[in-house]
Structures are given as C-alpha cells and as structure tokens.
Amino acid sequence: MRIGILTAGGDCPGINAAIRGVGKTAILQYGMEVIGISSGFLGLINEEYTRLDENVLSGILTLGGTILGTSRENPFKKGNPFNAIDKPKLIRKHYAELGLDALVCIGGNGTQRTAAQLSEIGLNIVGIPKTIDNDVWGTDITFGFDSAVTIATEAIDRLHSTANSHKRIMVIEVMGHHTGWLALYSGVAGGGDIILIPEIDFDIQAVARCLKKRVQDKKPYSIVVVAEGIPVPKGVSPGYYISSQIKELTDLETRDTILGYIQRGGTPSPMDRVLATRYGAHAAELIAGKQFGRMVSLKGNDITSVPLEEVGGKLKPVPLDHPLVEKARWMGVSFG
Ligand code: F6P
C-alpha cells in the first residue's frame, strides 16, 4: 500500500513522534510506502510531497514542531465565488494521481472535520488527534497537551517565587482556545489560587473578594491562572483584562504574564512521545486492516478508534462536574 501523511492546524510537541509512529510501523511492519505531504491540506492542493523513508523518519522522535510543515488551510471553506477553485475536487484528483491507498491526517478539531469531509467524498482517511488544547471530541487526551501542561506549570512555579518576594498578585494567561483544560491542569499542578476557565462563569467581584480575603488571612500573594478563552470585552487580552480589573477593584499590586507560543514549542514530554507513538502505530494498523473513516483515540489506558463522522465539528469542553474541578474546590481554589 502507498499512504500519505499530513499535519494541519496549529503545531504542538509530539507531531514528529506521531509521523514516525505511522511511518515506521507502515514501512517495517506492513511493507508500505509512505509519502509526506507538505503544509497540511495545502500540500495536496499544490502537489508538494516528499518520500518518507526510514532514514528521514530517524532522529525525529524528540523534535518539536512538524518536519512536514503545517497550515490552517481548510479546503471546504467557501472562497471568492468569482475565482473559486474546487479544492476538495483537486485534492481528490491529486490523491488519485499520487496513487494513495490512504491518507493520515494529524490535527486538531478543524483538521478532523476536514478529514471527515474528505472521507465523505471517498478518500480513505485515518485521523490522529493532536493539540495542546486537549479539546478534540472522541478521545480522552490529545498529544501535545502533556508537554504544554508541563511548560505552563513551570512558568507558574517561577511566578510563585517572584510573587512571594514582592507580595503581588500574578495573573498568567495560558492558551486553550475555547476550552479550559490547559488552565485547569497547569493551574492545579502549579498551585494556582484562582483558575478562570470558559466553561465556568466567573464574577470579577468574587475574584476580588477572594484575593482581599487571602491578604486578610496572611496570604499576601496570589496566583491567578486565566484561560485565553474566557469571555472578556472584544479586542482585549483576557490576562490583561483580569489583571486591570483586579487592580481597580482591590488596589493590590498586580502583574500579568501572557505565556503565548512558548506553550506550543520545543521537545515533547515523554508521555506525549509515548502517546503519539501509540497513536501513529495504531493508525498504520487501521490502514492495514482497511478500517478507514476513523480517528485513533485514547479511552482510559487503551488505544482504540472512533468514527470520524462522529468527531467532526464537535468540541470537548471541561465538564462542570470534572473531578479535578471538584477536588480543587475542596482545597480552596476559586473558579471565580
Ligand atoms: O489550537 C492550538 C492553539 O495554540 C490555541 O491554543 C490557540 O488559541 C491557537 O492555537 C493559536 O492559533 P494560531 O497558531 O493560528 O495563532
């Protein structure tokens, strides 16, 4: 068989481990030929490919980013009607010309939706979920998440010591798109005092009261972890907005940090390397068994797969009754 691999959407640590997992299993276990497609779905439109042999796949396990490059190209998005190219049709044509038997799409929510649509128009697709946001429906965990939690936690740890020295309120904004997984996990791991996530409505007055009470209780510094997706006035960064509101309402000395793309860069954590490797190997196994139109997924400790049509277009928010939210509340963490 001849298979293609592409990586689309925002990058994250572990993508190369997944490419290697698919590629090495496909070549060594199943005798397949593997083609890398550049820059996500754009590579299939512009016919930019490279052969992924064993040599190319060696030494990439620990590398951050993606050796194939990525883009947020969505071929199904309606373009200018006057010079619109039928991109899905073009992709189907190039897929056939390349002689592909299957295409592996490594990406987050948007990518899995496109993957499901390509599957509907007749391509043999297997999806692999990746993102630091952990918001892909149909899997317990996406790779990239553990690395990002580690990076954000280290940042919060570092803010603790400087917050303590100056007796300040430190607000840190972490990524997560529309969900609060990254803020919740790094907030708990870093001992955040207040964690604000999009899934839980917050009241800024309650945040201010909590911070003032901590000062009265002889806790003169606090860490506030803010998910980038919380609702704030348009055009303002959530971290900056929350810190300016805190200053106004409490008169406590407050500083803000926006962690940004550091959370997405660099080498994957060991857990992400393992998860991406398991996902990659299982994707090749699905292709060998001609089980297409599926996304590999983690359920508990087991790697399995779910139909792509069930995944496409859905989001996995933090459930309001998530045990970590409950336990954090028991220990005095405020969610605003
Ligand atoms: O989905 C990953 C992510 O890093 C989100 O956390 C963030 O909102 C978004 O991508 C940033 O996107 P871009 O790379 O397009 O700036």
CSV table of C-alpha atoms and ligand atoms in Angstrom, one decimal:
chain,number,residue,atom,x,y,z
A,1,MET,CA,0.0,0.0,0.0
A,2,ARG,CA,1.0,3.6,-0.5
A,3,ILE,CA,0.0,6.0,2.2
A,4,GLY,CA,0.2,9.8,2.7
A,5,ILE,CA,0.7,11.7,5.9
A,6,LEU,CA,-0.1,15.4,6.5
A,7,THR,CA,-0.1,17.6,9.6
A,8,ALA,CA,-2.5,20.5,9.8
A,9,GLY,CA,-3.6,23.3,12.2
A,10,GLY,CA,-1.5,24.7,15.0
A,11,ASP,CA,1.6,22.7,15.7
A,12,CYS,CA,2.4,21.1,19.0
A,13,PRO,CA,5.0,18.9,20.6
A,14,GLY,CA,4.8,15.3,19.6
A,15,ILE,CA,3.8,15.6,15.9
A,16,ASN,CA,7.1,14.2,14.7
A,17,ALA,CA,6.8,11.3,17.1
A,18,ALA,CA,3.4,10.6,15.5
A,19,ILE,CA,4.7,10.9,11.9
A,20,ARG,CA,7.5,8.5,12.9
A,21,GLY,CA,5.0,6.1,14.6
A,22,VAL,CA,2.9,5.9,11.5
A,23,GLY,CA,5.8,5.8,9.1
A,24,LYS,CA,8.0,3.2,10.8
A,25,THR,CA,5.0,0.9,11.5
A,26,ALA,CA,3.8,1.2,7.9
A,27,ILE,CA,7.3,0.5,6.4
A,28,LEU,CA,8.7,-2.0,8.9
A,29,GLN,CA,5.6,-3.9,10.0
A,30,TYR,CA,3.4,-3.7,6.8
A,31,GLY,CA,5.8,-3.1,3.9
A,32,MET,CA,4.0,0.1,2.9
A,33,GLU,CA,5.4,3.1,1.1
A,34,VAL,CA,5.0,6.5,2.8
A,35,ILE,CA,4.6,9.9,1.3
A,36,GLY,CA,4.8,13.1,3.4
A,37,ILE,CA,2.6,16.0,2.3
A,38,SER,CA,3.8,19.5,3.0
A,39,SER,CA,1.9,22.2,4.9
A,40,GLY,CA,-1.3,20.4,5.7
A,41,PHE,CA,-4.1,20.3,3.1
A,42,LEU,CA,-2.3,22.9,1.1
A,43,GLY,CA,0.3,20.4,0.1
A,44,LEU,CA,-2.4,18.2,-1.6
A,45,ILE,CA,-3.7,21.2,-3.4
A,46,ASN,CA,-0.2,22.4,-4.6
A,47,GLU,CA,1.3,18.9,-5.1
A,48,GLU,CA,4.1,19.3,-2.6
A,49,TYR,CA,5.3,15.9,-1.4
A,50,THR,CA,8.4,14.1,-0.2
A,51,ARG,CA,9.1,10.5,0.3
A,52,LEU,CA,9.4,9.4,3.9
A,53,ASP,CA,11.8,6.5,4.1
A,54,GLU,CA,13.3,5.0,7.2
A,55,ASN,CA,16.2,7.5,7.1
A,56,VAL,CA,14.0,10.5,7.0
A,57,LEU,CA,12.0,9.1,10.0
A,58,SER,CA,15.1,8.5,12.1
A,59,GLY,CA,16.1,11.1,14.7
A,60,ILE,CA,12.8,13.0,14.7
A,61,LEU,CA,11.2,11.5,17.8
A,62,THR,CA,12.3,14.2,20.1
A,63,LEU,CA,11.9,17.2,17.7
A,64,GLY,CA,9.3,19.9,18.3
A,65,GLY,CA,7.1,21.2,15.5
A,66,THR,CA,6.5,19.2,12.4
A,67,ILE,CA,9.0,18.1,9.7
A,68,LEU,CA,6.2,18.4,7.2
A,69,GLY,CA,5.2,21.9,8.0
A,70,THR,CA,1.6,22.9,8.7
A,71,SER,CA,-1.1,25.4,7.7
A,72,ARG,CA,-4.7,26.2,8.6
A,73,GLU,CA,-5.9,25.7,5.0
A,74,ASN,CA,-9.5,24.5,5.0
A,75,PRO,CA,-10.3,23.2,1.5
A,76,PHE,CA,-14.1,23.2,2.2
A,77,LYS,CA,-14.2,26.8,3.2
A,78,LYS,CA,-16.2,28.8,0.7
A,79,GLY,CA,-13.9,31.1,-1.2
A,80,ASN,CA,-14.4,34.0,-3.6
A,81,PRO,CA,-17.3,32.8,-5.9
A,82,PHE,CA,-15.7,34.5,-9.0
A,83,ASN,CA,-12.4,32.7,-8.9
A,84,ALA,CA,-13.2,29.8,-6.7
A,85,ILE,CA,-11.2,26.6,-7.4
A,86,ASP,CA,-13.0,23.4,-6.3
A,87,LYS,CA,-10.3,22.5,-3.7
A,88,PRO,CA,-11.9,19.2,-2.5
A,89,LYS,CA,-12.1,18.0,-6.1
A,90,LEU,CA,-8.5,19.0,-6.7
A,91,ILE,CA,-7.4,17.1,-3.5
A,92,ARG,CA,-9.3,14.0,-4.7
A,93,LYS,CA,-7.6,14.3,-8.1
A,94,HIS,CA,-4.1,14.6,-6.6
A,95,TYR,CA,-4.8,11.8,-4.1
A,96,ALA,CA,-5.6,9.5,-7.1
A,97,GLU,CA,-2.7,10.7,-9.2
A,98,LEU,CA,-0.3,10.1,-6.3
A,99,GLY,CA,-1.7,6.5,-6.1
A,100,LEU,CA,-2.5,6.8,-2.4
A,101,ASP,CA,-4.4,4.0,-0.7
A,102,ALA,CA,-5.0,6.0,2.4
A,103,LEU,CA,-4.3,9.4,4.0
A,104,VAL,CA,-3.4,10.0,7.6
A,105,CYS,CA,-4.5,13.5,8.9
A,106,ILE,CA,-2.7,14.6,12.1
A,107,GLY,CA,-4.5,17.6,13.6
A,108,GLY,CA,-7.0,19.1,16.0
A,109,ASN,CA,-10.7,19.8,15.7
A,110,GLY,CA,-10.6,21.7,12.4
A,111,THR,CA,-8.4,19.0,10.8
A,112,GLN,CA,-10.6,16.2,11.9
A,113,ARG,CA,-13.7,18.0,10.5
A,114,THR,CA,-11.9,18.3,7.1
A,115,ALA,CA,-10.8,14.7,7.4
A,116,ALA,CA,-14.4,13.6,7.9
A,117,GLN,CA,-15.5,15.6,4.9
A,118,LEU,CA,-12.7,14.1,2.7
A,119,SER,CA,-13.8,10.7,3.9
A,120,GLU,CA,-17.3,11.5,2.8
A,121,ILE,CA,-16.2,12.3,-0.7
A,122,GLY,CA,-14.5,9.0,-1.0
A,123,LEU,CA,-10.9,9.3,0.3
A,124,ASN,CA,-9.6,6.6,2.7
A,125,ILE,CA,-8.8,8.6,5.8
A,126,VAL,CA,-7.5,7.9,9.3
A,127,GLY,CA,-7.2,10.8,11.7
A,128,ILE,CA,-4.8,11.3,14.6
A,129,PRO,CA,-5.8,13.9,17.2
A,130,LYS,CA,-3.2,16.4,18.4
A,131,THR,CA,-3.4,19.8,20.1
A,132,ILE,CA,-2.1,21.4,23.3
A,133,ASP,CA,-5.8,22.4,23.9
A,134,ASN,CA,-7.0,18.8,24.6
A,135,ASP,CA,-10.4,19.8,23.2
A,136,VAL,CA,-10.9,17.1,20.5
A,137,TRP,CA,-14.1,15.2,21.0
A,138,GLY,CA,-13.9,11.4,21.0
A,139,THR,CA,-10.6,10.9,22.8
A,140,ASP,CA,-9.6,11.3,26.5
A,141,ILE,CA,-6.3,13.0,25.7
A,142,THR,CA,-4.6,14.6,22.7
A,143,PHE,CA,-0.8,14.5,22.4
A,144,GLY,CA,0.8,17.9,22.9
A,145,PHE,CA,-1.4,18.6,26.0
A,146,ASP,CA,1.0,17.0,28.5
A,147,SER,CA,4.0,19.0,27.2
A,148,ALA,CA,2.0,22.2,27.3
A,149,VAL,CA,0.8,21.5,30.8
A,150,THR,CA,4.5,20.9,31.8
A,151,ILE,CA,5.6,24.2,30.3
A,152,ALA,CA,2.7,26.2,31.8
A,153,THR,CA,3.3,24.6,35.2
A,154,GLU,CA,7.0,25.5,35.1
A,155,ALA,CA,6.0,29.1,34.3
A,156,ILE,CA,3.5,29.2,37.2
A,157,ASP,CA,6.2,27.7,39.6
A,158,ARG,CA,8.5,30.6,38.6
A,159,LEU,CA,5.8,33.2,39.1
A,160,HIS,CA,5.3,31.8,42.7
A,161,SER,CA,8.8,32.8,43.9
A,162,THR,CA,8.7,36.3,42.4
A,163,ALA,CA,5.1,36.8,43.6
A,164,ASN,CA,6.1,35.8,47.1
A,165,SER,CA,9.1,38.1,47.2
A,166,HIS,CA,7.1,41.2,46.2
A,167,LYS,CA,3.8,40.1,47.8
A,168,ARG,CA,2.0,40.7,44.5
A,169,ILE,CA,-0.9,39.2,42.6
A,170,MET,CA,0.4,37.4,39.5
A,171,VAL,CA,-2.1,36.8,36.6
A,172,ILE,CA,-1.0,34.3,34.0
A,173,GLU,CA,-2.9,33.8,30.7
A,174,VAL,CA,-2.5,30.3,29.2
A,175,MET,CA,-3.7,29.0,25.8
A,176,GLY,CA,-6.6,26.5,25.3
A,177,HIS,CA,-8.7,28.2,22.6
A,178,HIS,CA,-12.3,27.8,23.7
A,179,THR,CA,-11.7,25.3,26.5
A,180,GLY,CA,-10.0,25.4,29.9
A,181,TRP,CA,-8.1,22.1,30.0
A,182,LEU,CA,-4.7,23.7,30.0
A,183,ALA,CA,-5.6,26.3,32.6
A,184,LEU,CA,-7.2,23.7,34.8
A,185,TYR,CA,-4.4,21.2,34.7
A,186,SER,CA,-1.5,23.7,34.9
A,187,GLY,CA,-3.4,25.7,37.5
A,188,VAL,CA,-3.8,22.7,39.8
A,189,ALA,CA,-0.3,21.4,39.1
A,190,GLY,CA,1.2,24.9,39.8
A,191,GLY,CA,-0.9,25.5,42.9
A,192,GLY,CA,-2.9,28.4,41.4
A,193,ASP,CA,-5.2,30.2,43.9
A,194,ILE,CA,-7.8,31.3,41.3
A,195,ILE,CA,-8.4,29.5,38.0
A,196,LEU,CA,-10.7,31.0,35.4
A,197,ILE,CA,-11.9,28.8,32.5
A,198,PRO,CA,-14.5,29.4,29.8
A,199,GLU,CA,-16.7,26.5,31.0
A,200,ILE,CA,-17.3,28.1,34.4
A,201,ASP,CA,-19.0,31.5,34.6
A,202,PHE,CA,-17.0,33.9,36.8
A,203,ASP,CA,-17.8,37.0,38.7
A,204,ILE,CA,-14.9,39.5,38.8
A,205,GLN,CA,-16.3,40.8,42.2
A,206,ALA,CA,-15.9,37.3,43.6
A,207,VAL,CA,-12.3,37.2,42.3
A,208,ALA,CA,-11.6,40.5,44.0
A,209,ARG,CA,-13.2,39.4,47.3
A,210,CYS,CA,-11.2,36.1,47.2
A,211,LEU,CA,-7.9,38.0,46.7
A,212,LYS,CA,-8.7,40.5,49.5
A,213,LYS,CA,-9.6,37.7,51.9
A,214,ARG,CA,-6.4,36.0,51.2
A,215,VAL,CA,-4.5,39.1,52.2
A,216,GLN,CA,-6.5,39.3,55.4
A,217,ASP,CA,-5.7,35.6,56.0
A,218,LYS,CA,-2.0,36.4,55.9
A,219,LYS,CA,-1.5,35.1,52.3
A,220,PRO,CA,-0.1,38.3,50.8
A,221,TYR,CA,0.5,36.9,47.3
A,222,SER,CA,-1.7,35.0,44.9
A,223,ILE,CA,-1.6,33.3,41.5
A,224,VAL,CA,-4.5,33.7,39.1
A,225,VAL,CA,-4.5,31.4,36.1
A,226,VAL,CA,-6.6,32.6,33.2
A,227,ALA,CA,-7.6,30.6,30.2
A,228,GLU,CA,-7.4,32.6,26.9
A,229,GLY,CA,-11.0,31.6,26.1
A,230,ILE,CA,-12.8,33.3,29.0
A,231,PRO,CA,-15.4,35.9,27.9
A,232,VAL,CA,-13.9,39.4,28.1
A,233,PRO,CA,-14.6,42.6,26.1
A,234,LYS,CA,-13.6,42.2,22.4
A,235,GLY,CA,-10.1,43.0,21.4
A,236,VAL,CA,-8.6,42.8,25.0
A,237,SER,CA,-6.3,40.0,26.1
A,238,PRO,CA,-8.0,38.1,28.9
A,239,GLY,CA,-4.9,38.1,31.1
A,240,TYR,CA,-4.5,41.8,30.8
A,241,TYR,CA,-8.2,42.4,31.3
A,242,ILE,CA,-8.4,40.4,34.5
A,243,SER,CA,-5.2,42.0,36.0
A,244,SER,CA,-6.5,45.5,35.3
A,245,GLN,CA,-9.9,44.7,36.9
A,246,ILE,CA,-8.1,43.3,39.9
A,247,LYS,CA,-6.0,46.4,40.2
A,248,GLU,CA,-9.1,48.6,40.0
A,249,LEU,CA,-11.2,46.6,42.5
A,250,THR,CA,-8.6,45.6,45.1
A,251,ASP,CA,-5.8,48.2,44.9
A,252,LEU,CA,-3.4,45.2,45.3
A,253,GLU,CA,-0.2,45.3,43.3
A,254,THR,CA,-0.8,43.1,40.3
A,255,ARG,CA,1.3,42.0,37.3
A,256,ASP,CA,0.3,40.0,34.2
A,257,THR,CA,2.1,37.4,32.1
A,258,ILE,CA,0.9,36.1,28.7
A,259,LEU,CA,2.6,32.8,28.1
A,260,GLY,CA,1.8,32.6,24.4
A,261,TYR,CA,3.5,30.3,21.9
A,262,ILE,CA,6.2,29.1,24.3
A,263,GLN,CA,3.5,26.6,25.3
A,264,ARG,CA,3.5,25.1,21.8
A,265,GLY,CA,7.2,24.9,21.0
A,266,GLY,CA,10.1,22.6,21.8
A,267,THR,CA,10.6,19.0,22.5
A,268,PRO,CA,7.6,16.7,23.6
A,269,SER,CA,7.3,15.3,27.1
A,270,PRO,CA,8.0,11.6,27.5
A,271,MET,CA,4.2,11.0,27.9
A,272,ASP,CA,3.5,12.8,24.7
A,273,ARG,CA,6.2,10.8,22.8
A,274,VAL,CA,4.6,7.6,24.0
A,275,LEU,CA,1.0,8.7,23.2
A,276,ALA,CA,2.0,10.0,19.8
A,277,THR,CA,3.9,6.8,19.0
A,278,ARG,CA,0.9,4.6,20.1
A,279,TYR,CA,-1.5,6.7,18.0
A,280,GLY,CA,0.8,6.6,15.0
A,281,ALA,CA,1.3,2.8,15.2
A,282,HIS,CA,-2.4,2.2,15.6
A,283,ALA,CA,-3.2,4.5,12.6
A,284,ALA,CA,-1.0,2.3,10.4
A,285,GLU,CA,-2.7,-0.8,11.9
A,286,LEU,CA,-6.1,0.6,10.9
A,287,ILE,CA,-5.0,1.2,7.4
A,288,ALA,CA,-3.5,-2.3,7.1
A,289,GLY,CA,-6.9,-3.6,8.2
A,290,LYS,CA,-8.7,-1.3,5.7
A,291,GLN,CA,-10.6,0.4,8.5
A,292,PHE,CA,-11.0,3.9,7.1
A,293,GLY,CA,-13.0,6.9,8.1
A,294,ARG,CA,-11.8,6.6,11.7
A,295,MET,CA,-9.8,8.7,14.2
A,296,VAL,CA,-7.5,6.9,16.7
A,297,SER,CA,-8.3,7.7,20.3
A,298,LEU,CA,-7.4,7.0,23.9
A,299,LYS,CA,-10.1,5.7,26.2
A,300,GLY,CA,-8.7,5.1,29.7
A,301,ASN,CA,-5.4,3.4,29.0
A,302,ASP,CA,-6.4,1.8,25.8
A,303,ILE,CA,-5.8,3.0,22.2
A,304,THR,CA,-8.9,2.5,20.1
A,305,SER,CA,-10.7,4.5,17.3
A,306,VAL,CA,-13.9,6.3,16.7
A,307,PRO,CA,-15.8,7.2,13.5
A,308,LEU,CA,-14.6,10.5,12.0
A,309,GLU,CA,-18.2,11.5,11.2
A,310,GLU,CA,-18.9,11.5,15.0
A,311,VAL,CA,-15.9,13.7,15.8
A,312,GLY,CA,-16.1,16.3,13.0
A,313,GLY,CA,-17.2,19.8,14.2
A,314,LYS,CA,-17.5,18.9,17.9
A,315,LEU,CA,-15.6,20.3,20.9
A,316,LYS,CA,-14.7,18.6,24.2
A,317,PRO,CA,-15.2,21.2,26.9
A,318,VAL,CA,-14.2,20.6,30.6
A,319,PRO,CA,-17.3,19.0,32.2
A,320,LEU,CA,-18.6,21.2,35.0
A,321,ASP,CA,-18.5,18.1,37.3
A,322,HIS,CA,-15.0,17.2,36.3
A,323,PRO,CA,-13.3,15.5,39.4
A,324,LEU,CA,-10.3,17.9,39.2
A,325,VAL,CA,-12.6,20.9,39.4
A,326,GLU,CA,-14.3,19.4,42.4
A,327,LYS,CA,-11.1,18.4,44.2
A,328,ALA,CA,-9.5,21.8,43.5
A,329,ARG,CA,-12.6,23.5,45.1
A,330,TRP,CA,-12.3,21.2,48.1
A,331,MET,CA,-8.7,22.6,48.6
A,332,GLY,CA,-9.8,26.2,48.4
A,333,VAL,CA,-9.2,27.0,44.8
A,334,SER,CA,-11.6,29.6,43.5
A,335,PHE,CA,-13.1,29.4,40.0
A,336,GLY,CA,-14.4,32.9,40.3
B,1,F6P,O1,-5.0,25.2,19.0
B,1,F6P,C1,-3.8,25.5,19.5
B,1,F6P,C2,-3.7,26.9,19.7
B,1,F6P,O2,-2.4,27.2,20.2
B,1,F6P,C3,-4.7,27.5,20.7
B,1,F6P,O3,-4.4,27.3,22.0
B,1,F6P,C4,-4.6,29.0,20.3
B,1,F6P,O4,-5.8,29.6,20.5
B,1,F6P,C5,-4.4,28.9,18.8
B,1,F6P,O5,-3.8,27.7,18.5
B,1,F6P,C6,-3.5,30.0,18.2
B,1,F6P,O6,-3.6,29.9,16.8
B,1,F6P,P1,-2.5,30.4,15.8
B,1,F6P,O7,-1.4,29.5,15.7
B,1,F6P,O8,-3.3,30.5,14.5
B,1,F6P,O9,-2.1,31.8,16.3
